[in-house]
Amino acid sequence: MRSKERTIAIVLGGGKGTRLYPLTMDRSKPAVPFAGKYRLVDIPISNCINSGIRQIYILTQFNSASLHNHISNTYIFDTFSNGFVEILAAEQTNQTDTWYQGTADAVRKNLKHFHDQNADYYIILSGDQLYRMDLKDMLDRHVASGAELTIAAKPISREQATGLGIIGCDNDGIITKFYEKPAPDLDISEYKVSDSFMQASLGKPVDASNEYLASMGIYIFNAKSMEEVLNNDKTDFGKEIIPDVIKQRKVASYLFDGFWEDIGTIKAFYETNLDLASINPQFNFYNEMMPIYTHRRHLPATKVNFCNISSSLTSEGSIITNAYIVNSIIGVRTIIESGASLDGVYCMGASYYETEAEKAANAKKGIPNIGIGRGTIIRKAIIDQNARIGDGCRIGIDDIPRQEGDFAMYSIHDGIIVINKNAVIKNGTVM
């Protein structure tokens, strides 16, 4: 195999991120805070770094300022490694004045930038998935197979297949067919994969109900092959490019049976985050061999005064006083005042501390300080950064009708209340 320095990773940042709104109101999807102290983009970047791949491009076009700030302050490589994490936002040129029209179009419009690296292989990754994978092993398997494209695939059941792209392959793992999001009542039995093949590929038994393979949206292309298959006006990898490539070229599968979750919706985002605070989370952040990297903030340890906290994560720099917190995640610099109660809450924290002078000014203006006020009770909610929640508020507690939708200071999606970034929730608010 040729040197891994000749492999570059391309992380697809997605479009407007409408399914994650209002978390994407002022930031791109990869920049959404995750697990108390990370950003979504830290997941694919960390997988690359842990796999020895240090030339990484992030493709995005919406609300990219926050993402730029995070990347520039976090991923700084020494001058001898030739490593970089670079954001490529949509741009107008003499050849085009349109934004990215889809995943394939985004990659196509940046080929001129990728050429500078003279890569042998391109690894395409998603910016909104949670998983830990040895991409070097996938690359080695790709090279050994002689395929022009390798697709990471996860064993799933028929019930799970409806929302995913389903792969059919032979007993050598060569993909022969592909079906995008089959309807629940459609007969796709011809896509079943033998148990013996799965065991041989994974080196261990798999759940007998997982008879199908789903595309994880993770691809490795030979560089020349990718440029050839993008020499058209097709805009999307999953819907257009991949099905055509399977018909015309050798495409291999790479089976992965670890935890993998697409966190592109408010419900998935909420549930995946809160699972991290459970006693036995499905995803392990405590793996020192393959850590998840993020911005080093140099904050003090969290201070906890007379609290009852269980099945929760508290990030650095927080001050929590006389509070009851269960099944929750507390983000960096979160200030929680006496008597507050949180159950099933992801609080993203704050990007700065308020000074005493600023707090005095808040009192004159009649607005709460950043954080959660005295005696406030919150259930089943996401609280975005720098939100100001006053004293004696009741959020998600009372059995009252709640209309789904987006409102001035908050949104409700799938029954989950989302308090907007920089929102001001006044004392005594019932929501």
GROMACS .gro file of N, CA and C in nm, residues 51-195:
model
  435
   51SER      N    1  -0.656   0.727   1.330
   51SER     CA    2  -0.623   0.632   1.223
   51SER      C    3  -0.500   0.675   1.143
   52GLY      N    4  -0.434   0.782   1.188
   52GLY     CA    5  -0.313   0.827   1.120
   52GLY      C    6  -0.338   0.909   0.996
   53ILE      N    7  -0.461   0.958   0.979
   53ILE     CA    8  -0.496   1.041   0.863
   53ILE      C    9  -0.506   1.185   0.911
   54ARG      N   10  -0.416   1.270   0.865
   54ARG     CA   11  -0.404   1.404   0.922
   54ARG      C   12  -0.418   1.514   0.817
   55GLN      N   13  -0.469   1.480   0.702
   55GLN     CA   14  -0.498   1.581   0.600
   55GLN      C   15  -0.649   1.575   0.576
   56ILE      N   16  -0.719   1.672   0.634
   56ILE     CA   17  -0.864   1.664   0.647
   56ILE      C   18  -0.928   1.793   0.598
   57TYR      N   19  -1.026   1.779   0.510
   57TYR     CA   20  -1.105   1.892   0.463
   57TYR      C   21  -1.247   1.881   0.518
   58ILE      N   22  -1.304   1.994   0.559
   58ILE     CA   23  -1.443   2.001   0.603
   58ILE      C   24  -1.519   2.084   0.501
   59LEU      N   25  -1.624   2.028   0.440
   59LEU     CA   26  -1.702   2.100   0.340
   59LEU      C   27  -1.830   2.152   0.404
   60THR      N   28  -1.850   2.282   0.397
   60THR     CA   29  -1.970   2.342   0.456
   60THR      C   30  -2.005   2.469   0.381
   61GLN      N   31  -2.127   2.520   0.406
   61GLN     CA   32  -2.165   2.644   0.339
   61GLN      C   33  -2.260   2.732   0.420
   62PHE      N   34  -2.317   2.679   0.528
   62PHE     CA   35  -2.413   2.757   0.606
   62PHE      C   36  -2.356   2.791   0.743
   63ASN      N   37  -2.369   2.919   0.784
   63ASN     CA   38  -2.333   2.961   0.919
   63ASN      C   39  -2.198   2.904   0.964
   64SER      N   40  -2.095   2.929   0.886
   64SER     CA   41  -1.967   2.861   0.908
   64SER      C   42  -1.875   2.933   1.007
   65ALA      N   43  -1.911   3.050   1.058
   65ALA     CA   44  -1.820   3.127   1.145
   65ALA      C   45  -1.786   3.049   1.273
   66SER      N   46  -1.885   2.990   1.338
   66SER     CA   47  -1.861   2.915   1.460
   66SER      C   48  -1.772   2.794   1.433
   67LEU      N   49  -1.795   2.728   1.320
   67LEU     CA   50  -1.713   2.613   1.283
   67LEU      C   51  -1.569   2.655   1.258
   68HIS      N   52  -1.550   2.765   1.186
   68HIS     CA   53  -1.416   2.817   1.160
   68HIS      C   54  -1.343   2.844   1.292
   69ASN      N   55  -1.412   2.905   1.385
   69ASN     CA   56  -1.352   2.939   1.513
   69ASN      C   57  -1.309   2.814   1.589
   70HIS      N   58  -1.396   2.713   1.591
   70HIS     CA   59  -1.364   2.589   1.661
   70HIS      C   60  -1.245   2.517   1.597
   71ILE      N   61  -1.247   2.506   1.465
   71ILE     CA   62  -1.140   2.434   1.395
   71ILE      C   63  -1.006   2.505   1.414
   72SER      N   64  -1.005   2.637   1.397
   72SER     CA   65  -0.879   2.712   1.404
   72SER      C   66  -0.820   2.711   1.544
   73ASN      N   67  -0.903   2.701   1.647
   73ASN     CA   68  -0.855   2.701   1.785
   73ASN      C   69  -0.824   2.562   1.839
   74THR      N   70  -0.859   2.459   1.762
   74THR     CA   71  -0.847   2.322   1.815
   74THR      C   72  -0.743   2.238   1.742
   75TYR      N   73  -0.749   2.233   1.610
   75TYR     CA   74  -0.668   2.138   1.535
   75TYR      C   75  -0.547   2.208   1.474
   76ILE      N   76  -0.441   2.214   1.553
   76ILE     CA   77  -0.317   2.280   1.512
   76ILE      C   78  -0.207   2.175   1.512
   77PHE      N   79  -0.158   2.138   1.393
   77PHE     CA   80  -0.055   2.036   1.380
   77PHE      C   81   0.083   2.100   1.371
   78ASP      N   82   0.184   2.023   1.410
   78ASP     CA   83   0.319   2.077   1.398
   78ASP      C   84   0.361   2.083   1.251
   79THR      N   85   0.462   2.162   1.222
   79THR     CA   86   0.501   2.188   1.083
   79THR      C   87   0.566   2.066   1.017
   80PHE      N   88   0.603   1.966   1.096
   80PHE     CA   89   0.672   1.850   1.039
   80PHE      C   90   0.578   1.738   0.998
   81SER      N   91   0.452   1.745   1.039
   81SER     CA   92   0.359   1.636   1.010
   81SER      C   93   0.284   1.655   0.878
   82ASN      N   94   0.286   1.777   0.824
   82ASN     CA   95   0.207   1.809   0.704
   82ASN      C   96   0.058   1.789   0.727
   83GLY      N   97   0.016   1.790   0.854
   83GLY     CA   98  -0.125   1.771   0.883
   83GLY      C   99  -0.200   1.903   0.885
   84PHE      N  100  -0.332   1.894   0.857
   84PHE     CA  101  -0.417   2.013   0.861
   84PHE      C  102  -0.563   1.970   0.868
   85VAL      N  103  -0.644   2.058   0.924
   85VAL     CA  104  -0.789   2.048   0.912
   85VAL      C  105  -0.835   2.180   0.853
   86GLU      N  106  -0.886   2.175   0.732
   86GLU     CA  107  -0.917   2.297   0.657
   86GLU      C  108  -1.064   2.299   0.616
   87ILE      N  109  -1.128   2.411   0.637
   87ILE     CA  110  -1.268   2.427   0.598
   87ILE      C  111  -1.276   2.482   0.456
   88LEU      N  112  -1.356   2.417   0.374
   88LEU     CA  113  -1.382   2.465   0.239
   88LEU      C  114  -1.530   2.500   0.230
   89ALA      N  115  -1.559   2.628   0.242
   89ALA     CA  116  -1.697   2.675   0.231
   89ALA      C  117  -1.730   2.698   0.083
   90ALA      N  118  -1.858   2.693   0.051
   90ALA     CA  119  -1.900   2.718  -0.087
   90ALA      C  120  -1.851   2.854  -0.132
   91GLU      N  121  -1.802   2.862  -0.256
   91GLU     CA  122  -1.745   2.986  -0.306
   91GLU      C  123  -1.788   3.011  -0.450
   92GLN      N  124  -1.792   3.136  -0.487
   92GLN     CA  125  -1.818   3.171  -0.626
   92GLN      C  126  -1.686   3.177  -0.701
   93THR      N  127  -1.685   3.121  -0.822
   93THR     CA  128  -1.566   3.123  -0.906
   93THR      C  129  -1.606   3.164  -1.047
   94ASN      N  130  -1.509   3.169  -1.135
   94ASN     CA  131  -1.539   3.200  -1.276
   94ASN      C  132  -1.615   3.086  -1.343
   95GLN      N  133  -1.607   2.966  -1.281
   95GLN     CA  134  -1.675   2.850  -1.340
   95GLN      C  135  -1.817   2.830  -1.284
   96THR      N  136  -1.842   2.873  -1.160
   96THR     CA  137  -1.973   2.850  -1.100
   96THR      C  138  -2.005   2.960  -0.998
   97ASP      N  139  -2.133   2.992  -0.988
   97ASP     CA  140  -2.175   3.088  -0.888
   97ASP      C  141  -2.285   3.030  -0.799
   98THR      N  142  -2.296   2.896  -0.797
   98THR     CA  143  -2.401   2.829  -0.718
   98THR      C  144  -2.342   2.768  -0.592
   99TRP      N  145  -2.427   2.750  -0.491
   99TRP     CA  146  -2.386   2.681  -0.370
   99TRP      C  147  -2.382   2.531  -0.397
  100TYR      N  148  -2.334   2.456  -0.298
  100TYR     CA  149  -2.333   2.310  -0.311
  100TYR      C  150  -2.477   2.261  -0.328
  101GLN      N  151  -2.498   2.178  -0.428
  101GLN     CA  152  -2.631   2.125  -0.456
  101GLN      C  153  -2.656   1.989  -0.392
  102GLY      N  154  -2.553   1.931  -0.333
  102GLY     CA  155  -2.563   1.800  -0.270
  102GLY      C  156  -2.424   1.753  -0.232
  103THR      N  157  -2.416   1.632  -0.176
  103THR     CA  158  -2.288   1.582  -0.127
  103THR      C  159  -2.187   1.564  -0.240
  104ALA      N  160  -2.230   1.504  -0.351
  104ALA     CA  161  -2.140   1.482  -0.463
  104ALA      C  162  -2.099   1.614  -0.528
  105ASP      N  163  -2.193   1.706  -0.538
  105ASP     CA  164  -2.163   1.836  -0.598
  105ASP      C  165  -2.062   1.913  -0.514
  106ALA      N  166  -2.072   1.901  -0.380
  106ALA     CA  167  -1.977   1.969  -0.292
  106ALA      C  168  -1.835   1.917  -0.315
  107VAL      N  169  -1.822   1.786  -0.326
  107VAL     CA  170  -1.690   1.727  -0.350
  107VAL      C  171  -1.638   1.767  -0.488
  108ARG      N  172  -1.725   1.761  -0.587
  108ARG     CA  173  -1.685   1.795  -0.725
  108ARG      C  174  -1.631   1.937  -0.732
  109LYS      N  175  -1.698   2.030  -0.668
  109LYS     CA  176  -1.657   2.171  -0.678
  109LYS      C  177  -1.526   2.200  -0.605
  110ASN      N  178  -1.479   2.104  -0.525
  110ASN     CA  179  -1.354   2.126  -0.452
  110ASN      C  180  -1.239   2.039  -0.502
  111LEU      N  181  -1.260   1.969  -0.610
  111LEU     CA  182  -1.154   1.882  -0.662
  111LEU      C  183  -1.025   1.960  -0.688
  112LYS      N  184  -1.039   2.083  -0.732
  112LYS     CA  185  -0.918   2.163  -0.762
  112LYS      C  186  -0.836   2.186  -0.636
  113HIS      N  187  -0.901   2.193  -0.520
  113HIS     CA  188  -0.829   2.210  -0.394
  113HIS      C  189  -0.764   2.077  -0.352
  114PHE      N  190  -0.835   1.967  -0.374
  114PHE     CA  191  -0.780   1.836  -0.336
  114PHE      C  192  -0.658   1.800  -0.420
  115HIS      N  193  -0.653   1.848  -0.543
  115HIS     CA  194  -0.540   1.814  -0.631
  115HIS      C  195  -0.407   1.856  -0.572
  116ASP      N  196  -0.409   1.958  -0.487
  116ASP     CA  197  -0.283   2.006  -0.428
  116ASP      C  198  -0.215   1.898  -0.344
  117GLN      N  199  -0.294   1.802  -0.295
  117GLN     CA  200  -0.237   1.697  -0.207
  117GLN      C  201  -0.192   1.574  -0.283
  118ASN      N  202  -0.222   1.566  -0.411
  118ASN     CA  203  -0.179   1.452  -0.494
  118ASN      C  204  -0.213   1.319  -0.426
  119ALA      N  205  -0.338   1.305  -0.385
  119ALA     CA  206  -0.380   1.189  -0.306
  119ALA      C  207  -0.398   1.065  -0.392
  120ASP      N  208  -0.377   0.949  -0.330
  120ASP     CA  209  -0.409   0.820  -0.393
  120ASP      C  210  -0.551   0.777  -0.359
  121TYR      N  211  -0.597   0.815  -0.238
  121TYR     CA  212  -0.728   0.772  -0.191
  121TYR      C  213  -0.800   0.889  -0.124
  122TYR      N  214  -0.932   0.890  -0.141
  122TYR     CA  215  -1.017   0.986  -0.073
  122TYR      C  216  -1.109   0.910   0.022
  123ILE      N  217  -1.116   0.955   0.147
  123ILE     CA  218  -1.211   0.899   0.244
  123ILE      C  219  -1.321   1.003   0.265
  124ILE      N  220  -1.444   0.963   0.237
  124ILE     CA  221  -1.559   1.052   0.251
  124ILE      C  222  -1.632   1.017   0.381
  125LEU      N  223  -1.650   1.117   0.468
  125LEU     CA  224  -1.713   1.096   0.599
  125LEU      C  225  -1.828   1.193   0.619
  126SER      N  226  -1.920   1.155   0.707
  126SER     CA  227  -2.032   1.243   0.742
  126SER      C  228  -1.997   1.323   0.866
  127GLY      N  229  -2.052   1.444   0.874
  127GLY     CA  230  -2.026   1.531   0.989
  127GLY      C  231  -2.127   1.520   1.100
  128ASP      N  232  -2.224   1.426   1.092
  128ASP     CA  233  -2.327   1.419   1.196
  128ASP      C  234  -2.355   1.275   1.239
  129GLN      N  235  -2.248   1.197   1.256
  129GLN     CA  236  -2.262   1.061   1.305
  129GLN      C  237  -2.172   1.039   1.426
  130LEU      N  238  -2.216   0.951   1.515
  130LEU     CA  239  -2.136   0.915   1.633
  130LEU      C  240  -2.091   0.770   1.619
  131TYR      N  241  -1.960   0.749   1.614
  131TYR     CA  242  -1.903   0.615   1.602
  131TYR      C  243  -1.753   0.626   1.627
  132ARG      N  244  -1.688   0.514   1.645
  132ARG     CA  245  -1.542   0.509   1.656
  132ARG      C  246  -1.495   0.397   1.565
  133MET      N  247  -1.417   0.432   1.463
  133MET     CA  248  -1.374   0.335   1.364
  133MET      C  249  -1.226   0.352   1.330
  134ASP      N  250  -1.159   0.239   1.310
  134ASP     CA  251  -1.021   0.241   1.262
  134ASP      C  252  -1.024   0.255   1.109
  135LEU      N  253  -1.015   0.377   1.062
  135LEU     CA  254  -1.022   0.402   0.918
  135LEU      C  255  -0.900   0.346   0.845
  136LYS      N  256  -0.789   0.331   0.917
  136LYS     CA  257  -0.669   0.271   0.856
  136LYS      C  258  -0.697   0.126   0.818
  137ASP      N  259  -0.769   0.053   0.904
  137ASP     CA  260  -0.804  -0.085   0.873
  137ASP      C  261  -0.896  -0.091   0.752
  138MET      N  262  -0.992   0.001   0.745
  138MET     CA  263  -1.081   0.005   0.629
  138MET      C  264  -1.002   0.035   0.502
  139LEU      N  265  -0.905   0.125   0.512
  139LEU     CA  266  -0.823   0.159   0.396
  139LEU      C  267  -0.739   0.039   0.351
  140ASP      N  268  -0.681  -0.034   0.447
  140ASP     CA  269  -0.602  -0.153   0.413
  140ASP      C  270  -0.689  -0.256   0.342
  141ARG      N  271  -0.811  -0.275   0.394
  141ARG     CA  272  -0.903  -0.371   0.331
  141ARG      C  273  -0.941  -0.326   0.189
  142HIS      N  274  -0.959  -0.195   0.173
  142HIS     CA  275  -0.992  -0.141   0.042
  142HIS      C  276  -0.881  -0.172  -0.058
  143VAL      N  277  -0.759  -0.146  -0.020
  143VAL     CA  278  -0.645  -0.168  -0.111
  143VAL      C  279  -0.632  -0.317  -0.143
  144ALA      N  280  -0.645  -0.403  -0.040
  144ALA     CA  281  -0.630  -0.547  -0.060
  144ALA      C  282  -0.738  -0.604  -0.152
  145SER      N  283  -0.858  -0.544  -0.149
  145SER     CA  284  -0.970  -0.596  -0.229
  145SER      C  285  -0.955  -0.566  -0.377
  146GLY      N  286  -0.875  -0.466  -0.412
  146GLY     CA  287  -0.864  -0.425  -0.552
  146GLY      C  288  -0.984  -0.349  -0.602
  147ALA      N  289  -1.071  -0.306  -0.510
  147ALA     CA  290  -1.192  -0.232  -0.549
  147ALA      C  291  -1.159  -0.087  -0.577
  148GLU      N  292  -1.247  -0.022  -0.653
  148GLU     CA  293  -1.232   0.122  -0.679
  148GLU      C  294  -1.303   0.204  -0.573
  149LEU      N  295  -1.399   0.141  -0.505
  149LEU     CA  296  -1.474   0.205  -0.398
  149LEU      C  297  -1.505   0.103  -0.291
  150THR      N  298  -1.489   0.142  -0.165
  150THR     CA  299  -1.532   0.058  -0.052
  150THR      C  300  -1.632   0.136   0.031
  151ILE      N  301  -1.741   0.070   0.069
  151ILE     CA  302  -1.848   0.132   0.148
  151ILE      C  303  -1.854   0.064   0.284
  152ALA      N  304  -1.847   0.143   0.391
  152ALA     CA  305  -1.864   0.089   0.526
  152ALA      C  306  -2.010   0.048   0.543
  153ALA      N  307  -2.030  -0.072   0.598
  153ALA     CA  308  -2.165  -0.126   0.609
  153ALA      C  309  -2.187  -0.183   0.748
  154LYS      N  310  -2.308  -0.161   0.800
  154LYS     CA  311  -2.343  -0.210   0.934
  154LYS      C  312  -2.455  -0.313   0.925
  155PRO      N  313  -2.439  -0.430   0.991
  155PRO     CA  314  -2.548  -0.528   0.993
  155PRO      C  315  -2.669  -0.472   1.069
  156ILE      N  316  -2.787  -0.486   1.008
  156ILE     CA  317  -2.910  -0.436   1.069
  156ILE      C  318  -3.024  -0.534   1.045
  157SER      N  319  -3.135  -0.511   1.114
  157SER     CA  320  -3.254  -0.593   1.095
  157SER      C  321  -3.343  -0.533   0.986
  158ARG      N  322  -3.446  -0.609   0.946
  158ARG     CA  323  -3.539  -0.560   0.843
  158ARG      C  324  -3.613  -0.436   0.892
  159GLU      N  325  -3.645  -0.429   1.021
  159GLU     CA  326  -3.716  -0.313   1.075
  159GLU      C  327  -3.633  -0.185   1.062
  160GLN      N  328  -3.504  -0.197   1.078
  160GLN     CA  329  -3.416  -0.080   1.070
  160GLN      C  330  -3.388  -0.038   0.926
  161ALA      N  331  -3.415  -0.125   0.831
  161ALA     CA  332  -3.373  -0.102   0.693
  161ALA      C  333  -3.450   0.010   0.623
  162THR      N  334  -3.569   0.043   0.672
  162THR     CA  335  -3.656   0.138   0.602
  162THR      C  336  -3.591   0.274   0.580
  163GLY      N  337  -3.515   0.321   0.676
  163GLY     CA  338  -3.459   0.456   0.664
  163GLY      C  339  -3.317   0.462   0.613
  164LEU      N  340  -3.265   0.349   0.560
  164LEU     CA  341  -3.124   0.344   0.523
  164LEU      C  342  -3.105   0.289   0.382
  165GLY      N  343  -2.986   0.309   0.328
  165GLY     CA  344  -2.950   0.252   0.199
  165GLY      C  345  -2.902   0.109   0.220
  166ILE      N  346  -2.966   0.012   0.154
  166ILE     CA  347  -2.939  -0.130   0.178
  166ILE      C  348  -2.848  -0.185   0.069
  167ILE      N  349  -2.747  -0.260   0.114
  167ILE     CA  350  -2.644  -0.314   0.027
  167ILE      C  351  -2.666  -0.464   0.008
  168GLY      N  352  -2.652  -0.510  -0.116
  168GLY     CA  353  -2.649  -0.653  -0.144
  168GLY      C  354  -2.509  -0.690  -0.192
  169CYS      N  355  -2.450  -0.797  -0.134
  169CYS     CA  356  -2.314  -0.833  -0.175
  169CYS      C  357  -2.299  -0.985  -0.182
  170ASP      N  358  -2.192  -1.031  -0.251
  170ASP     CA  359  -2.165  -1.174  -0.258
  170ASP      C  360  -2.082  -1.217  -0.138
  171ASN      N  361  -2.041  -1.343  -0.135
  171ASN     CA  362  -1.970  -1.396  -0.018
  171ASN      C  363  -1.825  -1.349  -0.010
  172ASP      N  364  -1.780  -1.275  -0.109
  172ASP     CA  365  -1.648  -1.212  -0.103
  172ASP      C  366  -1.658  -1.066  -0.060
  173GLY      N  367  -1.780  -1.021  -0.031
  173GLY     CA  368  -1.800  -0.883   0.013
  173GLY      C  369  -1.809  -0.783  -0.100
  174ILE      N  370  -1.815  -0.829  -0.224
  174ILE     CA  371  -1.827  -0.738  -0.338
  174ILE      C  372  -1.974  -0.701  -0.355
  175ILE      N  373  -2.000  -0.572  -0.359
  175ILE     CA  374  -2.138  -0.523  -0.363
  175ILE      C  375  -2.194  -0.536  -0.505
  176THR      N  376  -2.313  -0.595  -0.513
  176THR     CA  377  -2.376  -0.619  -0.643
  176THR      C  378  -2.502  -0.536  -0.665
  177LYS      N  379  -2.561  -0.486  -0.556
  177LYS     CA  380  -2.683  -0.408  -0.571
  177LYS      C  381  -2.702  -0.315  -0.452
  178PHE      N  382  -2.789  -0.217  -0.470
  178PHE     CA  383  -2.810  -0.115  -0.368
  178PHE      C  384  -2.952  -0.065  -0.378
  179TYR      N  385  -3.019  -0.048  -0.261
  179TYR     CA  386  -3.155   0.003  -0.260
  179TYR      C  387  -3.165   0.110  -0.153
  180GLU      N  388  -3.209   0.228  -0.194
  180GLU     CA  389  -3.217   0.343  -0.103
  180GLU      C  390  -3.351   0.345  -0.030
  181LYS      N  391  -3.348   0.329   0.103
  181LYS     CA  392  -3.464   0.343   0.191
  181LYS      C  393  -3.587   0.263   0.143
  182PRO      N  394  -3.582   0.129   0.149
  182PRO     CA  395  -3.696   0.047   0.106
  182PRO      C  396  -3.816   0.067   0.197
  183ALA      N  397  -3.935   0.068   0.139
  183ALA     CA  398  -4.059   0.082   0.217
  183ALA      C  399  -4.074  -0.039   0.310
  184PRO      N  400  -4.144  -0.022   0.422
  184PRO     CA  401  -4.156  -0.130   0.521
  184PRO      C  402  -4.218  -0.258   0.465
  185ASP      N  403  -4.312  -0.244   0.369
  185ASP     CA  404  -4.381  -0.362   0.316
  185ASP      C  405  -4.317  -0.418   0.189
  186LEU      N  406  -4.201  -0.364   0.150
  186LEU     CA  407  -4.134  -0.412   0.028
  186LEU      C  408  -4.053  -0.537   0.059
  187ASP      N  409  -4.062  -0.637  -0.028
  187ASP     CA  410  -3.985  -0.760  -0.012
  187ASP      C  411  -3.841  -0.736  -0.060
  188ILE      N  412  -3.747  -0.733   0.035
  188ILE     CA  413  -3.606  -0.714  -0.001
  188ILE      C  414  -3.524  -0.836   0.040
  189SER      N  415  -3.587  -0.952   0.046
  189SER     CA  416  -3.519  -1.073   0.093
  189SER      C  417  -3.396  -1.106   0.008
  190GLU      N  418  -3.395  -1.062  -0.118
  190GLU     CA  419  -3.278  -1.090  -0.203
  190GLU      C  420  -3.154  -1.014  -0.155
  191TYR      N  421  -3.172  -0.918  -0.065
  191TYR     CA  422  -3.059  -0.841  -0.013
  191TYR      C  423  -3.001  -0.903   0.115
  192LYS      N  424  -3.060  -1.013   0.163
  192LYS     CA  425  -3.009  -1.077   0.283
  192LYS      C  426  -2.865  -1.123   0.262
  193VAL      N  427  -2.785  -1.111   0.369
  193VAL     CA  428  -2.645  -1.152   0.365
  193VAL      C  429  -2.627  -1.271   0.457
  194SER      N  430  -2.550  -1.369   0.414
  194SER     CA  431  -2.537  -1.492   0.491
  194SER      C  432  -2.468  -1.468   0.625
  195ASP      N  433  -2.510  -1.544   0.724
  195ASP     CA  434  -2.452  -1.535   0.857
  195ASP      C  435  -2.304  -1.574   0.855
   0.00000   0.00000   0.00000
